[in-house]
Structure formats: C-alpha cells, structure tokens
Amino acid sequence: DKRNLFLFSNVFWDIGISSHSNLFNDVINWVLQTIEIVRHNENDVHLYIKPHPGEKNNSLSSSTGILDIINKHYPKLPKNITIINTDWDIKTYDLFPYIDLGVIFNGTIGLEMMLADIPVVSTGLTTHQGLGFAMEPETVEHYKSILLGNQPPLIAERKQVELFAYFYFIKTMIPWTLTKQAYADNFDGFTINSLDDLKSGKDPYLDHLCNCILDAENTVPEAW
C-alpha cells in the first residue's frame, strides 16, 4: 500500500557528472538527502535504490561506490529503504511495473521510464531539461513534496517524448563506416580498400560528416 520510489543512482565519480548538478551539489548529497526525506515517512513511502551497474562492471569497480557510502552513513538501513544490489542481476526494465515514481539525477533511464508512462523527478541537469517531461524541483522542500506524493504526478505527453527519444537515441548518432569501431579505436581496422573510397559520393555518411564541418550553416547534423 506504500508509495514505491525507485532511485537509480549515477556513477558519482564519472567524468563530467559534477557539471550536471542542479538542486544538489553532487550525486552523493542527492542520494543521502533523499534517504533522509524518506526515512521519516516509513508508513507512507518505500525507497528502492539501485546502484549504477558501472560500479560493478567498470574497470574501476574496486573504487568506493554509492552503496559503500550509504552503508557508512547508515550501518543499519531504515525500514523503508531497500538496496537493489548489483549482484542480484535484476534488470531495470523488470522493475518498471512496480514504480510509482522514478527518481533520477540525470541519465537516459529517465527517458526510458517516461516512455513507459512512469512519472519521473530529476534533480540534476538532463538532456530534456525544461521540456516539461519530468518534474524538476527548484527547492528541497518542493522535492520532498514530490517524493511524498503531495504534488500531482506529471505524466509527459507520450508523442513528444517519443519524438525527443527518436532524435536523442537514434538521429544524433551519425553512422561511422570507416573503421570497425568509432570509439577508442587504434585505427588499424580500416574498412576502406583505397583512398578512392573516401571520394565524394562513395560513402553518404562520410559525405554528411564533411558537410557538417565544411558547410555547417546549411547542414543539419541529424538529417543523415
């Protein structure tokens, strides 16, 4: 009968995450303050916290994670706080039917929940900031009111979210065909046979990338 909040934390030491702070100074501060808000309302709400899988699977997995920080501050968790341990290998999508409110700092999981018609509250700067897709509290009191269900849920207009997701997930990713992979490649796996393969008209994606650079004013990057 309780209100089920699902918080999906970020890898707090990830590059660039500090520049996306908004309501809270950082991811750690956000998680701990969220716990503090919820712990005093154990009859009404239950908070489930799912650490980012990158804390387990990343090459830096031996580093301190959000779970370590929570355990340090709360050797005994409040009754209405549950950690969804990464060792359990529970898929995020399997949790969707049980979520009354998705709680995020930022990240694509917010969009994925919106596409499943789940209301979302975000406290960091997101790619969809200010578009009316998620609740974006400007004060901690407002955030508290949202968590406790004292604010009407915001269900984003599905067609608008789908349109945004299409461009964000698909059209911003311009296909790359010159090497076997585009990220962290050592460039020894070229897929071209000769320099002639680089000539205009040979590869439409390469032509488009060149136009983005050489004729930026008249080229829309997503229109490949």
mmCIF file of C-alpha atoms in Angstrom:
data_model
loop_
_atom_site.group_PDB
_atom_site.id
_atom_site.type_symbol
_atom_site.label_atom_id
_atom_site.label_comp_id
_atom_site.label_asym_id
_atom_site.label_seq_id
_atom_site.Cartn_x
_atom_site.Cartn_y
_atom_site.Cartn_z
ATOM 1 C CA ASP A 1 0.000 0.000 0.000
ATOM 2 C CA LYS A 2 3.010 2.286 0.175
ATOM 3 C CA ARG A 3 4.220 4.698 -2.468
ATOM 4 C CA ASN A 4 7.147 2.998 -4.191
ATOM 5 C CA LEU A 5 10.044 5.269 -5.135
ATOM 6 C CA PHE A 6 12.846 3.839 -7.264
ATOM 7 C CA LEU A 7 16.090 5.796 -7.251
ATOM 8 C CA PHE A 8 18.606 4.972 -9.973
ATOM 9 C CA SER A 9 21.949 6.403 -8.949
ATOM 10 C CA ASN A 10 24.781 7.561 -11.188
ATOM 11 C CA VAL A 11 28.431 6.596 -11.019
ATOM 12 C CA PHE A 12 29.271 9.631 -8.908
ATOM 13 C CA TRP A 13 32.946 9.685 -9.911
ATOM 14 C CA ASP A 14 32.126 9.510 -13.629
ATOM 15 C CA ILE A 15 33.746 12.184 -15.799
ATOM 16 C CA GLY A 16 31.598 15.287 -16.165
ATOM 17 C CA ILE A 17 28.871 14.304 -13.702
ATOM 18 C CA SER A 18 29.755 17.160 -11.330
ATOM 19 C CA SER A 19 28.963 19.704 -14.040
ATOM 20 C CA HIS A 20 25.383 18.423 -14.213
ATOM 21 C CA SER A 21 24.466 19.300 -10.634
ATOM 22 C CA ASN A 22 21.376 21.388 -10.084
ATOM 23 C CA LEU A 23 19.300 21.012 -6.921
ATOM 24 C CA PHE A 24 22.040 19.152 -5.025
ATOM 25 C CA ASN A 25 25.803 19.653 -5.096
ATOM 26 C CA ASP A 26 26.536 16.144 -6.300
ATOM 27 C CA VAL A 27 25.186 12.610 -6.605
ATOM 28 C CA ILE A 28 26.233 11.611 -3.078
ATOM 29 C CA ASN A 29 24.487 14.587 -1.496
ATOM 30 C CA TRP A 30 21.360 13.833 -3.546
ATOM 31 C CA VAL A 31 21.198 10.164 -2.513
ATOM 32 C CA LEU A 32 21.787 10.837 1.189
ATOM 33 C CA GLN A 33 19.267 13.675 1.364
ATOM 34 C CA THR A 34 16.694 11.545 -0.422
ATOM 35 C CA ILE A 35 17.167 8.832 2.196
ATOM 36 C CA GLU A 36 16.767 11.421 4.955
ATOM 37 C CA ILE A 37 13.491 12.654 3.487
ATOM 38 C CA VAL A 38 12.034 9.187 3.074
ATOM 39 C CA ARG A 39 13.224 7.594 6.318
ATOM 40 C CA HIS A 40 10.931 9.820 8.379
ATOM 41 C CA ASN A 41 7.877 8.713 6.426
ATOM 42 C CA GLU A 42 8.104 4.946 6.681
ATOM 43 C CA ASN A 43 4.338 4.444 6.852
ATOM 44 C CA ASP A 44 3.710 6.127 3.532
ATOM 45 C CA VAL A 45 6.676 5.582 1.197
ATOM 46 C CA HIS A 46 9.340 2.980 0.456
ATOM 47 C CA LEU A 47 12.545 3.865 -1.335
ATOM 48 C CA TYR A 48 14.355 1.325 -3.504
ATOM 49 C CA ILE A 49 17.887 2.299 -4.512
ATOM 50 C CA LYS A 50 19.536 0.653 -7.498
ATOM 51 C CA PRO A 51 23.262 1.485 -7.777
ATOM 52 C CA HIS A 52 24.593 2.013 -11.274
ATOM 53 C CA PRO A 53 25.837 -1.298 -12.756
ATOM 54 C CA GLY A 54 29.024 0.526 -13.810
ATOM 55 C CA GLU A 55 30.143 0.422 -10.189
ATOM 56 C CA LYS A 56 30.400 -3.355 -10.508
ATOM 57 C CA ASN A 57 31.294 -3.863 -14.160
ATOM 58 C CA ASN A 58 33.647 -0.927 -14.742
ATOM 59 C CA SER A 59 37.418 -1.351 -14.681
ATOM 60 C CA LEU A 60 37.318 0.909 -11.610
ATOM 61 C CA SER A 61 34.843 -1.340 -9.831
ATOM 62 C CA SER A 62 37.212 -1.600 -6.869
ATOM 63 C CA SER A 63 36.623 2.107 -6.182
ATOM 64 C CA THR A 64 34.214 3.251 -3.491
ATOM 65 C CA GLY A 65 30.656 3.067 -4.764
ATOM 66 C CA ILE A 66 27.404 4.658 -3.699
ATOM 67 C CA LEU A 67 26.481 1.516 -1.748
ATOM 68 C CA ASP A 68 29.661 1.844 0.335
ATOM 69 C CA ILE A 69 28.777 5.443 1.136
ATOM 70 C CA ILE A 70 25.213 4.545 2.108
ATOM 71 C CA ASN A 71 26.459 1.757 4.393
ATOM 72 C CA LYS A 72 28.919 4.152 6.013
ATOM 73 C CA HIS A 73 26.188 6.676 6.853
ATOM 74 C CA TYR A 74 23.552 4.040 7.674
ATOM 75 C CA PRO A 75 25.113 0.890 9.178
ATOM 76 C CA LYS A 76 21.507 -0.176 9.742
ATOM 77 C CA LEU A 77 19.209 0.883 6.936
ATOM 78 C CA PRO A 78 15.843 2.450 7.783
ATOM 79 C CA LYS A 79 12.948 0.000 7.442
ATOM 80 C CA ASN A 80 11.580 1.695 4.360
ATOM 81 C CA ILE A 81 14.841 1.718 2.408
ATOM 82 C CA THR A 82 15.863 -1.244 0.221
ATOM 83 C CA ILE A 83 19.066 -1.567 -1.778
ATOM 84 C CA ILE A 84 18.761 -3.491 -5.045
ATOM 85 C CA ASN A 85 22.231 -4.972 -5.079
ATOM 86 C CA THR A 86 24.009 -5.197 -8.423
ATOM 87 C CA ASP A 87 24.983 -8.790 -7.578
ATOM 88 C CA TRP A 88 21.329 -9.764 -7.885
ATOM 89 C CA ASP A 89 21.440 -9.036 -11.633
ATOM 90 C CA ILE A 90 17.922 -7.622 -11.652
ATOM 91 C CA LYS A 91 17.146 -5.916 -14.931
ATOM 92 C CA THR A 92 15.978 -2.320 -14.622
ATOM 93 C CA TYR A 93 13.080 -2.889 -17.025
ATOM 94 C CA ASP A 94 11.754 -5.694 -14.826
ATOM 95 C CA LEU A 95 11.228 -3.132 -12.065
ATOM 96 C CA PHE A 96 9.080 -0.781 -14.148
ATOM 97 C CA PRO A 97 5.673 -2.312 -13.216
ATOM 98 C CA TYR A 98 6.344 -1.576 -9.541
ATOM 99 C CA ILE A 99 7.464 2.062 -9.841
ATOM 100 C CA ASP A 100 5.157 4.828 -8.661
ATOM 101 C CA LEU A 101 7.838 7.472 -9.143
ATOM 102 C CA GLY A 102 11.230 7.263 -10.830
ATOM 103 C CA VAL A 103 13.899 9.315 -9.045
ATOM 104 C CA ILE A 104 16.975 10.309 -11.026
ATOM 105 C CA PHE A 105 19.881 12.745 -11.008
ATOM 106 C CA ASN A 106 20.147 12.567 -14.781
ATOM 107 C CA GLY A 107 20.699 9.920 -17.424
ATOM 108 C CA THR A 108 18.802 8.048 -20.121
ATOM 109 C CA ILE A 109 16.899 5.906 -17.600
ATOM 110 C CA GLY A 110 14.625 8.911 -17.081
ATOM 111 C CA LEU A 111 13.559 8.908 -20.728
ATOM 112 C CA GLU A 112 13.116 5.157 -20.674
ATOM 113 C CA MET A 113 10.741 5.399 -17.713
ATOM 114 C CA MET A 114 8.799 8.228 -19.370
ATOM 115 C CA LEU A 115 8.361 6.048 -22.453
ATOM 116 C CA ALA A 116 6.762 3.523 -20.086
ATOM 117 C CA ASP A 117 4.404 6.241 -18.744
ATOM 118 C CA ILE A 118 6.168 6.370 -15.377
ATOM 119 C CA PRO A 119 6.346 9.824 -13.741
ATOM 120 C CA VAL A 120 9.902 10.999 -13.134
ATOM 121 C CA VAL A 121 11.552 13.560 -10.885
ATOM 122 C CA SER A 122 15.059 14.725 -11.828
ATOM 123 C CA THR A 123 17.380 16.775 -9.638
ATOM 124 C CA GLY A 124 20.353 17.231 -11.973
ATOM 125 C CA LEU A 125 20.652 18.822 -15.392
ATOM 126 C CA THR A 126 19.255 16.484 -18.021
ATOM 127 C CA THR A 127 19.143 16.389 -21.811
ATOM 128 C CA HIS A 128 15.414 17.110 -21.591
ATOM 129 C CA GLN A 129 15.733 19.948 -19.088
ATOM 130 C CA GLY A 130 12.837 22.400 -19.209
ATOM 131 C CA LEU A 131 10.758 20.491 -21.761
ATOM 132 C CA GLY A 132 8.055 19.528 -19.277
ATOM 133 C CA PHE A 133 8.797 15.815 -19.428
ATOM 134 C CA ALA A 134 9.892 15.379 -15.795
ATOM 135 C CA MET A 135 9.280 17.136 -12.520
ATOM 136 C CA GLU A 136 12.277 19.403 -11.881
ATOM 137 C CA PRO A 137 12.061 20.833 -8.341
ATOM 138 C CA GLU A 138 13.895 24.073 -7.626
ATOM 139 C CA THR A 139 13.928 23.652 -3.841
ATOM 140 C CA VAL A 140 14.486 20.749 -1.456
ATOM 141 C CA GLU A 141 11.037 21.361 0.028
ATOM 142 C CA HIS A 142 9.465 21.016 -3.386
ATOM 143 C CA TYR A 143 11.477 17.829 -3.957
ATOM 144 C CA LYS A 144 10.266 16.461 -0.621
ATOM 145 C CA SER A 145 6.668 17.244 -1.525
ATOM 146 C CA ILE A 146 7.054 15.342 -4.808
ATOM 147 C CA LEU A 147 8.615 12.296 -3.130
ATOM 148 C CA LEU A 148 5.866 12.098 -0.525
ATOM 149 C CA GLY A 149 3.113 12.347 -3.107
ATOM 150 C CA ASN A 150 1.878 15.781 -2.146
ATOM 151 C CA GLN A 151 2.270 17.004 -5.724
ATOM 152 C CA PRO A 152 0.182 15.689 -8.625
ATOM 153 C CA PRO A 153 2.284 13.372 -10.802
ATOM 154 C CA LEU A 154 3.479 14.714 -14.119
ATOM 155 C CA ILE A 155 2.922 12.313 -16.981
ATOM 156 C CA ALA A 156 4.809 13.544 -20.018
ATOM 157 C CA GLU A 157 2.970 13.772 -23.341
ATOM 158 C CA ARG A 158 3.914 10.494 -24.943
ATOM 159 C CA LYS A 159 4.180 11.694 -28.552
ATOM 160 C CA GLN A 160 6.555 14.463 -27.530
ATOM 161 C CA VAL A 161 8.723 12.086 -25.501
ATOM 162 C CA GLU A 162 8.824 9.607 -28.389
ATOM 163 C CA LEU A 163 9.862 12.352 -30.800
ATOM 164 C CA PHE A 164 12.606 13.547 -28.458
ATOM 165 C CA ALA A 165 13.802 9.975 -27.818
ATOM 166 C CA TYR A 166 13.943 9.278 -31.558
ATOM 167 C CA PHE A 167 16.328 12.146 -32.156
ATOM 168 C CA TYR A 168 18.285 11.611 -28.930
ATOM 169 C CA PHE A 169 18.802 7.860 -29.222
ATOM 170 C CA ILE A 170 18.903 7.455 -32.992
ATOM 171 C CA LYS A 171 19.388 10.578 -35.103
ATOM 172 C CA THR A 172 22.182 12.135 -33.040
ATOM 173 C CA MET A 173 24.276 9.023 -33.691
ATOM 174 C CA ILE A 174 25.689 9.506 -37.188
ATOM 175 C CA PRO A 175 26.770 6.127 -38.630
ATOM 176 C CA TRP A 176 30.524 5.610 -38.948
ATOM 177 C CA THR A 177 31.775 3.128 -41.506
ATOM 178 C CA LEU A 178 35.497 3.819 -41.972
ATOM 179 C CA THR A 179 36.708 1.618 -39.120
ATOM 180 C CA LYS A 180 35.299 -1.367 -37.263
ATOM 181 C CA GLN A 181 34.522 0.792 -34.237
ATOM 182 C CA ALA A 182 34.271 4.527 -33.738
ATOM 183 C CA TYR A 183 35.264 4.832 -30.084
ATOM 184 C CA ALA A 184 38.693 4.021 -28.647
ATOM 185 C CA ASP A 185 39.893 2.564 -31.935
ATOM 186 C CA ASN A 186 43.598 2.246 -32.764
ATOM 187 C CA PHE A 187 42.757 2.816 -36.464
ATOM 188 C CA ASP A 188 44.298 -0.409 -37.702
ATOM 189 C CA GLY A 189 40.968 -1.839 -38.810
ATOM 190 C CA PHE A 190 40.037 0.408 -41.718
ATOM 191 C CA THR A 191 37.165 -0.867 -43.827
ATOM 192 C CA ILE A 192 38.235 1.052 -46.957
ATOM 193 C CA ASN A 193 40.371 -0.519 -49.673
ATOM 194 C CA SER A 194 41.884 2.658 -51.118
ATOM 195 C CA LEU A 195 41.752 6.427 -50.873
ATOM 196 C CA ASP A 196 39.263 6.369 -53.737
ATOM 197 C CA ASP A 197 36.722 5.053 -51.224
ATOM 198 C CA LEU A 198 36.897 8.443 -49.497
ATOM 199 C CA LYS A 199 35.871 10.427 -52.546
ATOM 200 C CA SER A 200 32.600 12.348 -52.574
ATOM 201 C CA GLY A 201 29.660 10.113 -53.419
ATOM 202 C CA LYS A 202 31.286 6.888 -52.203
ATOM 203 C CA ASP A 203 30.051 6.973 -48.604
ATOM 204 C CA PRO A 204 26.911 9.050 -47.844
ATOM 205 C CA TYR A 205 27.649 9.125 -44.110
ATOM 206 C CA LEU A 206 31.188 10.408 -44.651
ATOM 207 C CA ASP A 207 29.850 12.989 -47.106
ATOM 208 C CA HIS A 208 27.370 14.127 -44.488
ATOM 209 C CA LEU A 209 30.043 14.449 -41.790
ATOM 210 C CA CYS A 210 32.178 16.522 -44.159
ATOM 211 C CA ASN A 211 29.214 18.772 -44.920
ATOM 212 C CA CYS A 212 28.668 19.247 -41.180
ATOM 213 C CA ILE A 213 32.218 20.611 -40.970
ATOM 214 C CA LEU A 214 32.579 22.445 -44.284
ATOM 215 C CA ASP A 215 29.038 23.790 -44.655
ATOM 216 C CA ALA A 216 27.762 23.899 -41.093
ATOM 217 C CA GLU A 217 25.304 26.735 -41.648
ATOM 218 C CA ASN A 218 23.383 24.783 -44.251
ATOM 219 C CA THR A 219 23.687 21.278 -42.770
ATOM 220 C CA VAL A 220 21.565 19.686 -40.066
ATOM 221 C CA PRO A 221 23.690 17.004 -38.319
ATOM 222 C CA GLU A 222 20.676 14.813 -37.514
ATOM 223 C CA ALA A 223 19.452 14.841 -41.137
ATOM 224 C CA TRP A 224 21.599 11.962 -42.333
#
